[in-house]
GROMACS .gro file of C-alpha atoms in nm:
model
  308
    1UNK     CA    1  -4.534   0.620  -1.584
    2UNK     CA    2  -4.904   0.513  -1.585
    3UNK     CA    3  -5.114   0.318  -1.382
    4UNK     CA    4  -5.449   0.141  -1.527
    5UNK     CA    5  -5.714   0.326  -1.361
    6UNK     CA    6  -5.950   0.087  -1.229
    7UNK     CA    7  -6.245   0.102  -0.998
    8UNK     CA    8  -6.341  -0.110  -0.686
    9UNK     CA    9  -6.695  -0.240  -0.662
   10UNK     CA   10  -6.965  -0.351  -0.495
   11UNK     CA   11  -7.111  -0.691  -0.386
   12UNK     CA   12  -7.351  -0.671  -0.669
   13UNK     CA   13  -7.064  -0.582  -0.892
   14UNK     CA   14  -7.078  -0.240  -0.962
   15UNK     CA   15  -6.795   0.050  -1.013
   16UNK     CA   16  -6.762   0.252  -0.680
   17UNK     CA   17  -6.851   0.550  -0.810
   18UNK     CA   18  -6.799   0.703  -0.425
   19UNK     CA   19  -6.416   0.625  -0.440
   20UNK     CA   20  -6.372   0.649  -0.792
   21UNK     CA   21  -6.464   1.060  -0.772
   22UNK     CA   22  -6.273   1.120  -0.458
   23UNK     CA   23  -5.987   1.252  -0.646
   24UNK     CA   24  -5.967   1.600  -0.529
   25UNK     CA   25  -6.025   1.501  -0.226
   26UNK     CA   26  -5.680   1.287  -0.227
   27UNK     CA   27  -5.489   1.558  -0.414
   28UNK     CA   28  -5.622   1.823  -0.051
   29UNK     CA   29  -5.461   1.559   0.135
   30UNK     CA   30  -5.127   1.514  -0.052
   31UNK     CA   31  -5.017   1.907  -0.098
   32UNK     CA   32  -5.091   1.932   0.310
   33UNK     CA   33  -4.821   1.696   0.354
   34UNK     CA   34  -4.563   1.704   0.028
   35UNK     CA   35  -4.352   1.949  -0.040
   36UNK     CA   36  -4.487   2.272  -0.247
   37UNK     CA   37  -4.489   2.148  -0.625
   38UNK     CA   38  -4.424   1.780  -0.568
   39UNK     CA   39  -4.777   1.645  -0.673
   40UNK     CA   40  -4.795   1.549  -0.989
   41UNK     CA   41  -5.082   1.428  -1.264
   42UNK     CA   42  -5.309   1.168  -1.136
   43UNK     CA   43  -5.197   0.822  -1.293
   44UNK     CA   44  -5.527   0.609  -1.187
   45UNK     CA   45  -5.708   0.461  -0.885
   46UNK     CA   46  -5.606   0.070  -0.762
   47UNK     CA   47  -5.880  -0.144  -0.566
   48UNK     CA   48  -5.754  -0.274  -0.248
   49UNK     CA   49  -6.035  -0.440  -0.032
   50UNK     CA   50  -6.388  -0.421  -0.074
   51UNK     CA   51  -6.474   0.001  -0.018
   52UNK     CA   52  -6.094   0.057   0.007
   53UNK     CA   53  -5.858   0.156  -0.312
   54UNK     CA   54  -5.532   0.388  -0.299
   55UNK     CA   55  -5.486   0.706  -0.545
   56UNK     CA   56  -5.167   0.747  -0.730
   57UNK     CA   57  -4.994   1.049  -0.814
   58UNK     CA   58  -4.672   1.131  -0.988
   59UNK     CA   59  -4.413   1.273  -0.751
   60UNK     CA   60  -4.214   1.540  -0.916
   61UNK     CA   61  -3.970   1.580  -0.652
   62UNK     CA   62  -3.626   1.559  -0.804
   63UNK     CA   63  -3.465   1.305  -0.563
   64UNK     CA   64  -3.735   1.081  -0.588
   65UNK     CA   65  -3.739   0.998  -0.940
   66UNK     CA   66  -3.995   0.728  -1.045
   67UNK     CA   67  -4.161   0.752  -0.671
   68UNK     CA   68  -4.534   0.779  -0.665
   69UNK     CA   69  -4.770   0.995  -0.399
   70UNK     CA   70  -5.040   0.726  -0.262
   71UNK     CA   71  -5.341   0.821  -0.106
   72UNK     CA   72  -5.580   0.494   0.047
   73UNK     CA   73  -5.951   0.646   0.052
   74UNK     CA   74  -6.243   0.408   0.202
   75UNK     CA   75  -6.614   0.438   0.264
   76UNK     CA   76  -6.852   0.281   0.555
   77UNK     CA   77  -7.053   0.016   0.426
   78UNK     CA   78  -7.382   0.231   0.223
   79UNK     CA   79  -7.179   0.528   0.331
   80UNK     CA   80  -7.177   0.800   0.027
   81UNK     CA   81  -6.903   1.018   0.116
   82UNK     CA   82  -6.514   0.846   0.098
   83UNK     CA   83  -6.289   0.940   0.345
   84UNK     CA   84  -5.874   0.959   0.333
   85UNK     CA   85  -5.708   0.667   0.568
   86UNK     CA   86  -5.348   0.749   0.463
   87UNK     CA   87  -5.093   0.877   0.255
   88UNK     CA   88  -4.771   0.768   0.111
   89UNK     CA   89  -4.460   0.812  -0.082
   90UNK     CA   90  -4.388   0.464  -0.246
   91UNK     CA   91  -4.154   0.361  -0.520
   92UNK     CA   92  -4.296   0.240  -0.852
   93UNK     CA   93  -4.127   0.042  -1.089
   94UNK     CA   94  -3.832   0.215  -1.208
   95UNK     CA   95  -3.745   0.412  -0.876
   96UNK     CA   96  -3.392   0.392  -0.744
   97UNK     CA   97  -3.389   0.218  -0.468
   98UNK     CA   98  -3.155   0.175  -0.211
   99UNK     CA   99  -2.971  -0.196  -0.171
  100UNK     CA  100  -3.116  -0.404   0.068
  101UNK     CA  101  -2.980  -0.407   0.375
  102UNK     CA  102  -2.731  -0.661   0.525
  103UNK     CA  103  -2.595  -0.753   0.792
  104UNK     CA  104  -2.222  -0.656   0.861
  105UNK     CA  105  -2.106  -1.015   0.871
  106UNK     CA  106  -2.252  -1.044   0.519
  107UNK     CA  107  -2.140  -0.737   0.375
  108UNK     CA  108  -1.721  -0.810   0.447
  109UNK     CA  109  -1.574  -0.933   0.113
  110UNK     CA  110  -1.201  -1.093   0.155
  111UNK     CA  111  -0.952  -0.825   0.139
  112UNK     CA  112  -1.180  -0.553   0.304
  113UNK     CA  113  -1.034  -0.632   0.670
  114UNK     CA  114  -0.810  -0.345   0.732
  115UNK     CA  115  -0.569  -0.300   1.058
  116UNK     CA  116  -0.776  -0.326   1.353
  117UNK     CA  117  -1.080  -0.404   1.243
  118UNK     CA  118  -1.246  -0.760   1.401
  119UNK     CA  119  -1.466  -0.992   1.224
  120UNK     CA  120  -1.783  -1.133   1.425
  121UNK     CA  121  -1.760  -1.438   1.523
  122UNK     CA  122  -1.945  -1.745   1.332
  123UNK     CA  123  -2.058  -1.985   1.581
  124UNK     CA  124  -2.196  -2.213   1.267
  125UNK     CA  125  -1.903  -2.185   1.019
  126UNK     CA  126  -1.914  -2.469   0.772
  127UNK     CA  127  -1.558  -2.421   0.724
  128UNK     CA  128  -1.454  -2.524   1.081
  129UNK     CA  129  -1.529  -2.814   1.297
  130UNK     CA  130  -1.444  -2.887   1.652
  131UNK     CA  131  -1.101  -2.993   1.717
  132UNK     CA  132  -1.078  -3.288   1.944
  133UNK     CA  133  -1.416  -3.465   1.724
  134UNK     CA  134  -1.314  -3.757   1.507
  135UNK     CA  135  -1.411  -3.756   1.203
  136UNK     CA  136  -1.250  -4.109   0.997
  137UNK     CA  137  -0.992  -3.906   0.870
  138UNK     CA  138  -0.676  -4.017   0.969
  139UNK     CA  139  -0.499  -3.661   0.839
  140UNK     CA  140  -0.807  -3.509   1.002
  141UNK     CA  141  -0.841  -3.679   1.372
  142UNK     CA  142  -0.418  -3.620   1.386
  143UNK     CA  143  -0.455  -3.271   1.315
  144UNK     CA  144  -0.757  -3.236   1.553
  145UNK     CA  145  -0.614  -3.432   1.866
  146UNK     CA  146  -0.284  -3.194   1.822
  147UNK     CA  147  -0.484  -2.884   1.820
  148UNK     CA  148  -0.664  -2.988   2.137
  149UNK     CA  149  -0.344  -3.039   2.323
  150UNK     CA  150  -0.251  -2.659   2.188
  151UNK     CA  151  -0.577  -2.508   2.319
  152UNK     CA  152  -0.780  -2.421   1.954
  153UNK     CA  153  -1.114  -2.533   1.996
  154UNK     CA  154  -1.243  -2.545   1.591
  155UNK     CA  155  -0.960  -2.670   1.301
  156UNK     CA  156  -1.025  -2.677   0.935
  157UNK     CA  157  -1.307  -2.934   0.838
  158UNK     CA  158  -1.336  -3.124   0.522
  159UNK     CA  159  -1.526  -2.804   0.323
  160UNK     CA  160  -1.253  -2.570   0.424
  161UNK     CA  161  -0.976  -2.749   0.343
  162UNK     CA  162  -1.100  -2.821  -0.032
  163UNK     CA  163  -1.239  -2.401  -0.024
  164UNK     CA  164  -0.897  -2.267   0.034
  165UNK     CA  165  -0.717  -2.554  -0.164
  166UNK     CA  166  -0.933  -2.468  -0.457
  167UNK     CA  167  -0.907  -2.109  -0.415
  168UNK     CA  168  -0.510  -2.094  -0.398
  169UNK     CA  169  -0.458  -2.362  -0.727
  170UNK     CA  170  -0.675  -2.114  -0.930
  171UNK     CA  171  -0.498  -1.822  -0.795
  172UNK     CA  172  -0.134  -1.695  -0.838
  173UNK     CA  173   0.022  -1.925  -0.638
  174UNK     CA  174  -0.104  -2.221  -0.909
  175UNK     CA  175  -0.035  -2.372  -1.229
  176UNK     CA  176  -0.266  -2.184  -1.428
  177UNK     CA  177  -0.101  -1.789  -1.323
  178UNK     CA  178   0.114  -1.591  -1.568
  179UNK     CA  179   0.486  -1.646  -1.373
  180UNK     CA  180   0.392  -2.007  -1.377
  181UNK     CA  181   0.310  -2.090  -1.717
  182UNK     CA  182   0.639  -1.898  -1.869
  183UNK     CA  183   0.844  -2.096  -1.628
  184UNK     CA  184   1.083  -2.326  -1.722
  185UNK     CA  185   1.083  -2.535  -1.408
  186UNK     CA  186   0.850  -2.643  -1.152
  187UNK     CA  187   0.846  -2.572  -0.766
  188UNK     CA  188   0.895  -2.928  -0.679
  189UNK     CA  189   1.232  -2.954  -0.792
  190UNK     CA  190   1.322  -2.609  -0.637
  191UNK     CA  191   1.551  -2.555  -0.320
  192UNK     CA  192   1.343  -2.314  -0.201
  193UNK     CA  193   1.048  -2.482  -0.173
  194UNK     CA  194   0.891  -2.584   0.184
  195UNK     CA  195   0.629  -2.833   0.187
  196UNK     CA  196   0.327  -2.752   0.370
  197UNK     CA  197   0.259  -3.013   0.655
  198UNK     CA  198  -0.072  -3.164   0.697
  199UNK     CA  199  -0.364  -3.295   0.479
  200UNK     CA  200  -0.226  -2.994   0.232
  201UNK     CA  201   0.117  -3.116   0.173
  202UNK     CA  202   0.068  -3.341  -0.103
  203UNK     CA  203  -0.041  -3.048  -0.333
  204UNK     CA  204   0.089  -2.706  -0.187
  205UNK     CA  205   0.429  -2.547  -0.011
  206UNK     CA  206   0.542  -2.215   0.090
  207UNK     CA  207   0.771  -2.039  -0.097
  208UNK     CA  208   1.085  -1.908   0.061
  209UNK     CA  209   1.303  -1.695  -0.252
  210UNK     CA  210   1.318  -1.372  -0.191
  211UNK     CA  211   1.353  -1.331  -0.509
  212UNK     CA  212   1.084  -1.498  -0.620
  213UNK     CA  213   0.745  -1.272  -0.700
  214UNK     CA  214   0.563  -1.551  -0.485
  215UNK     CA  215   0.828  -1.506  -0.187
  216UNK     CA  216   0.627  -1.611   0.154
  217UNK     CA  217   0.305  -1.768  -0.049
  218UNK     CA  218   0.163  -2.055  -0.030
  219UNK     CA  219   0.231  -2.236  -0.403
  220UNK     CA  220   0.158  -2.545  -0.574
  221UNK     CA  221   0.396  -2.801  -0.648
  222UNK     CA  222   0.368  -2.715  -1.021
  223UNK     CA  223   0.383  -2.376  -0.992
  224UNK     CA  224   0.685  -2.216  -1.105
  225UNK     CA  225   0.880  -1.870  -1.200
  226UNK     CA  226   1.175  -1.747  -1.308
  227UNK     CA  227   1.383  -1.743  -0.980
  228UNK     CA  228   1.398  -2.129  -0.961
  229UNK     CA  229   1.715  -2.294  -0.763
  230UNK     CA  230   1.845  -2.483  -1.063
  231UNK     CA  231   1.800  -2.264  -1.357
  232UNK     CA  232   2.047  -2.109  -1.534
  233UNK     CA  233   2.043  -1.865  -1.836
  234UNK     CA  234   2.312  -1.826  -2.120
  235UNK     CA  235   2.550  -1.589  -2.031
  236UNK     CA  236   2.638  -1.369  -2.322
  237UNK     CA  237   2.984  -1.265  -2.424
  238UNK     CA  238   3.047  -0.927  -2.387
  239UNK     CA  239   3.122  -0.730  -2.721
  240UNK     CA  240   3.463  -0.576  -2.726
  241UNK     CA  241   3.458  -0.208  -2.725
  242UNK     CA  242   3.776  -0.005  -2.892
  243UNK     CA  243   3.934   0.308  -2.729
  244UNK     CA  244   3.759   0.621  -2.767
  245UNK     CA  245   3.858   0.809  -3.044
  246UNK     CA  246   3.849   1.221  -2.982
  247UNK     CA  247   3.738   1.392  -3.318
  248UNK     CA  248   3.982   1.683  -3.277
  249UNK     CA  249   3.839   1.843  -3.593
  250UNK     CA  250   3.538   1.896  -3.461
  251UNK     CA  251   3.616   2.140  -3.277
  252UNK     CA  252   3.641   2.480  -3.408
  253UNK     CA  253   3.882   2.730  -3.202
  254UNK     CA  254   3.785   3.098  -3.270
  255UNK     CA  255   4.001   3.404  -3.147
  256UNK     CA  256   3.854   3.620  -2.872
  257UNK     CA  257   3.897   3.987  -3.014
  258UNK     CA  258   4.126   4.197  -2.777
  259UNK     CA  259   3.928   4.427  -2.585
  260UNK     CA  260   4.084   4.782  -2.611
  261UNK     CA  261   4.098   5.082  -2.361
  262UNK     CA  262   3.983   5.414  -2.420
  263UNK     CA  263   4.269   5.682  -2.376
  264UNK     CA  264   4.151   5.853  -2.113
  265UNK     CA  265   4.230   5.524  -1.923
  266UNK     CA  266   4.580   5.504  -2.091
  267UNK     CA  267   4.684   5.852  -2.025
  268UNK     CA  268   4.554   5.863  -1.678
  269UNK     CA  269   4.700   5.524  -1.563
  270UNK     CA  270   5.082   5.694  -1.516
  271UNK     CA  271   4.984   5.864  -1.289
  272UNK     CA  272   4.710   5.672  -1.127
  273UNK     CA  273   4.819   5.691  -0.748
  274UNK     CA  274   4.688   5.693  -0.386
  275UNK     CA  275   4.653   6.008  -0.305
  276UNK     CA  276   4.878   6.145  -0.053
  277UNK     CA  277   5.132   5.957  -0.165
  278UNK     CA  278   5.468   6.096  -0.316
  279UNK     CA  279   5.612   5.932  -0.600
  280UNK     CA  280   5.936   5.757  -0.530
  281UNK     CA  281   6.246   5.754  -0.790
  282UNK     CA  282   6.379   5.428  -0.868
  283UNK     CA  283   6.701   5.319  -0.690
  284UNK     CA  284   6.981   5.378  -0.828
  285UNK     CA  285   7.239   5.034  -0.901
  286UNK     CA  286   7.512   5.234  -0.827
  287UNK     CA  287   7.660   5.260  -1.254
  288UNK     CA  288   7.538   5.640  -1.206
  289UNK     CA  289   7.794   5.704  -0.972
  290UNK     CA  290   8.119   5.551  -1.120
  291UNK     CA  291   8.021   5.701  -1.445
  292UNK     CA  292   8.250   6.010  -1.475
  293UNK     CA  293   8.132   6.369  -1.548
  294UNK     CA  294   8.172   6.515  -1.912
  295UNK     CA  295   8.349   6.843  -1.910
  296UNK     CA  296   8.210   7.152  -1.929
  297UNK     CA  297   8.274   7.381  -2.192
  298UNK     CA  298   8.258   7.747  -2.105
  299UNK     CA  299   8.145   8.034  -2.353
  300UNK     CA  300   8.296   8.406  -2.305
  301UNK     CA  301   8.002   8.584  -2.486
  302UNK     CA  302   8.045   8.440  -2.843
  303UNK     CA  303   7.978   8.173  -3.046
  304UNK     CA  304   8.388   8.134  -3.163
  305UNK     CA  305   8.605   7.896  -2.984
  306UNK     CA  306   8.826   8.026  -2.734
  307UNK     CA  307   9.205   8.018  -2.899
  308UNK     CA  308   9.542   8.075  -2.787
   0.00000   0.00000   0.00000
């Protein structure tokens, strides 16, 4: 960034050589004030008034990018020594500047009231007029001489009702939205469709499907969605489906192997007991008993039967 160095001058038209040199002199009174390394190159001199013109110097500060260090320098009329009036930090041409500040009425877009936040009140609103003033209008005086009997002192005037008609037909309530231009019917021959009463009610209703995607808006009369009243759809017939077959050689069936057990577990099992405990014949069914007794042969001291 550069600034055309120029010099003021005098009544008889020369350069004033006084301000023109006081250079270091407005550099002494910039690193007094600026922070340590923030004064740049000199980018020229700029005649103000007649023995007044302002310094510039680059700022090298890193949060003021494009800013420039001014120093005003002046001189008493014949005087031959310039002296420093002030110094400055202004933007130049490309600095980032902050937005100019507005007003908090001004600033509020539509949708950015949130739950309990208040709007200031417009005294001069062109969208509202004073309710009990006639205006011609026969939808207009009605309108007004009911709300005065209710208490509202300002209704809708002729501006606001064609803002916020013109606002909802171009929105998605109107013709010209996505749900309403694949419809198949329109919202004036639907049975869920209230008109809107007053100077609206020619053009716009409320919708009251729930399962319409405009449920509880307000709608034109030629908008339209899927959910109309007297729409139908084909209704398919349903393709037969057969019983379900099992694939029974798809399964494969594999023998477990039989786990064996070593034969110290075999042998010891017998005899496996509690111990303490003594081991109990089995009970006897009584055949031992009627079985008779074999008789016993006796020996006398050889092997040769006994003979008469």
């Amino acid at each position: 960034m550069t600034v055309a160095a120029a010099t003021t001058r005098s009544r008889t038209g020369a350069p004033d050589a006084v301000l023109a040199g006081a250079v270091d002199l407005a550099r002494e009174a910039l690193v007094t004030i600026a922070e340590p390394g923030t004064v740049g190159e000199h980018l020229g001199m700029e005649p103000l008034e007649e023995r007044l013109a302002m310094h510039w110097f680059a700022c090298l500060s890193a949060g003021y990018q494009g800013w420039r260090w001014g120093v005003s320098v002046a001189r008493v009329p014949r005087g031959k020594v310039a002296t420093v009036s002030e110094t400055n930090l202004l933007p130049g041409p490309d600095a980032l500047l902050a937005p100019e500040w507005l007003p908090y009425a001004d600033r509020l877009a539509p949708g950015d009231l949130g739950a309990g936040d208040v709007l200031p009140f417009r005294e001069t609103d062109p969208y509202l007029e004073a309710g009990f003033e006639a205006t011609g209008d026969e939808d207009v005086d009605q309108m007004g001489f009911f709300e005065l009997g209710l208490g509202r002192p300002r209704v809708l005037s002729a501006e606001g009702r064609e803002a916020a008609a013109s606002r909802w037909y171009d929105g998605e309530g109107g013709p010209t939205s996505d749900v309403a231009l694949k419809a198949t019917a329109r919202c004036s021959s639907c049975g869920y469709f209230l008109p809107m009463a007053g100077a609206l009610r020619s053009t716009f209703g409320v919708c009251a499907n729930e399962w319409s995607p405009s449920d509880g808006r307000v709608i034109s009369l030629d908008h339209g969605c899927g959910a109309h009243s007297e729409t139908d759809v084909d209704q398919p017939e349903p393709t037969p489906i057969g019983e379900p077959i099992v694939d029974e050689f798809a399964v494969d069936l594999e023998a477990a192997p039989v786990r064996e057990q070593p034969e110290e577990q075999l042998d010891a099992q017998p005899d496996a007991r509690p111990e303490g405990v003594a081991e109990v014949e089995p009970e006897s069914d009584g055949a031992d008993e009627a079985r008779p007794e074999a008789p016993v042969e006796e020996h006398h001291g050889s092997d040769d039967p006994v003979t008469d």
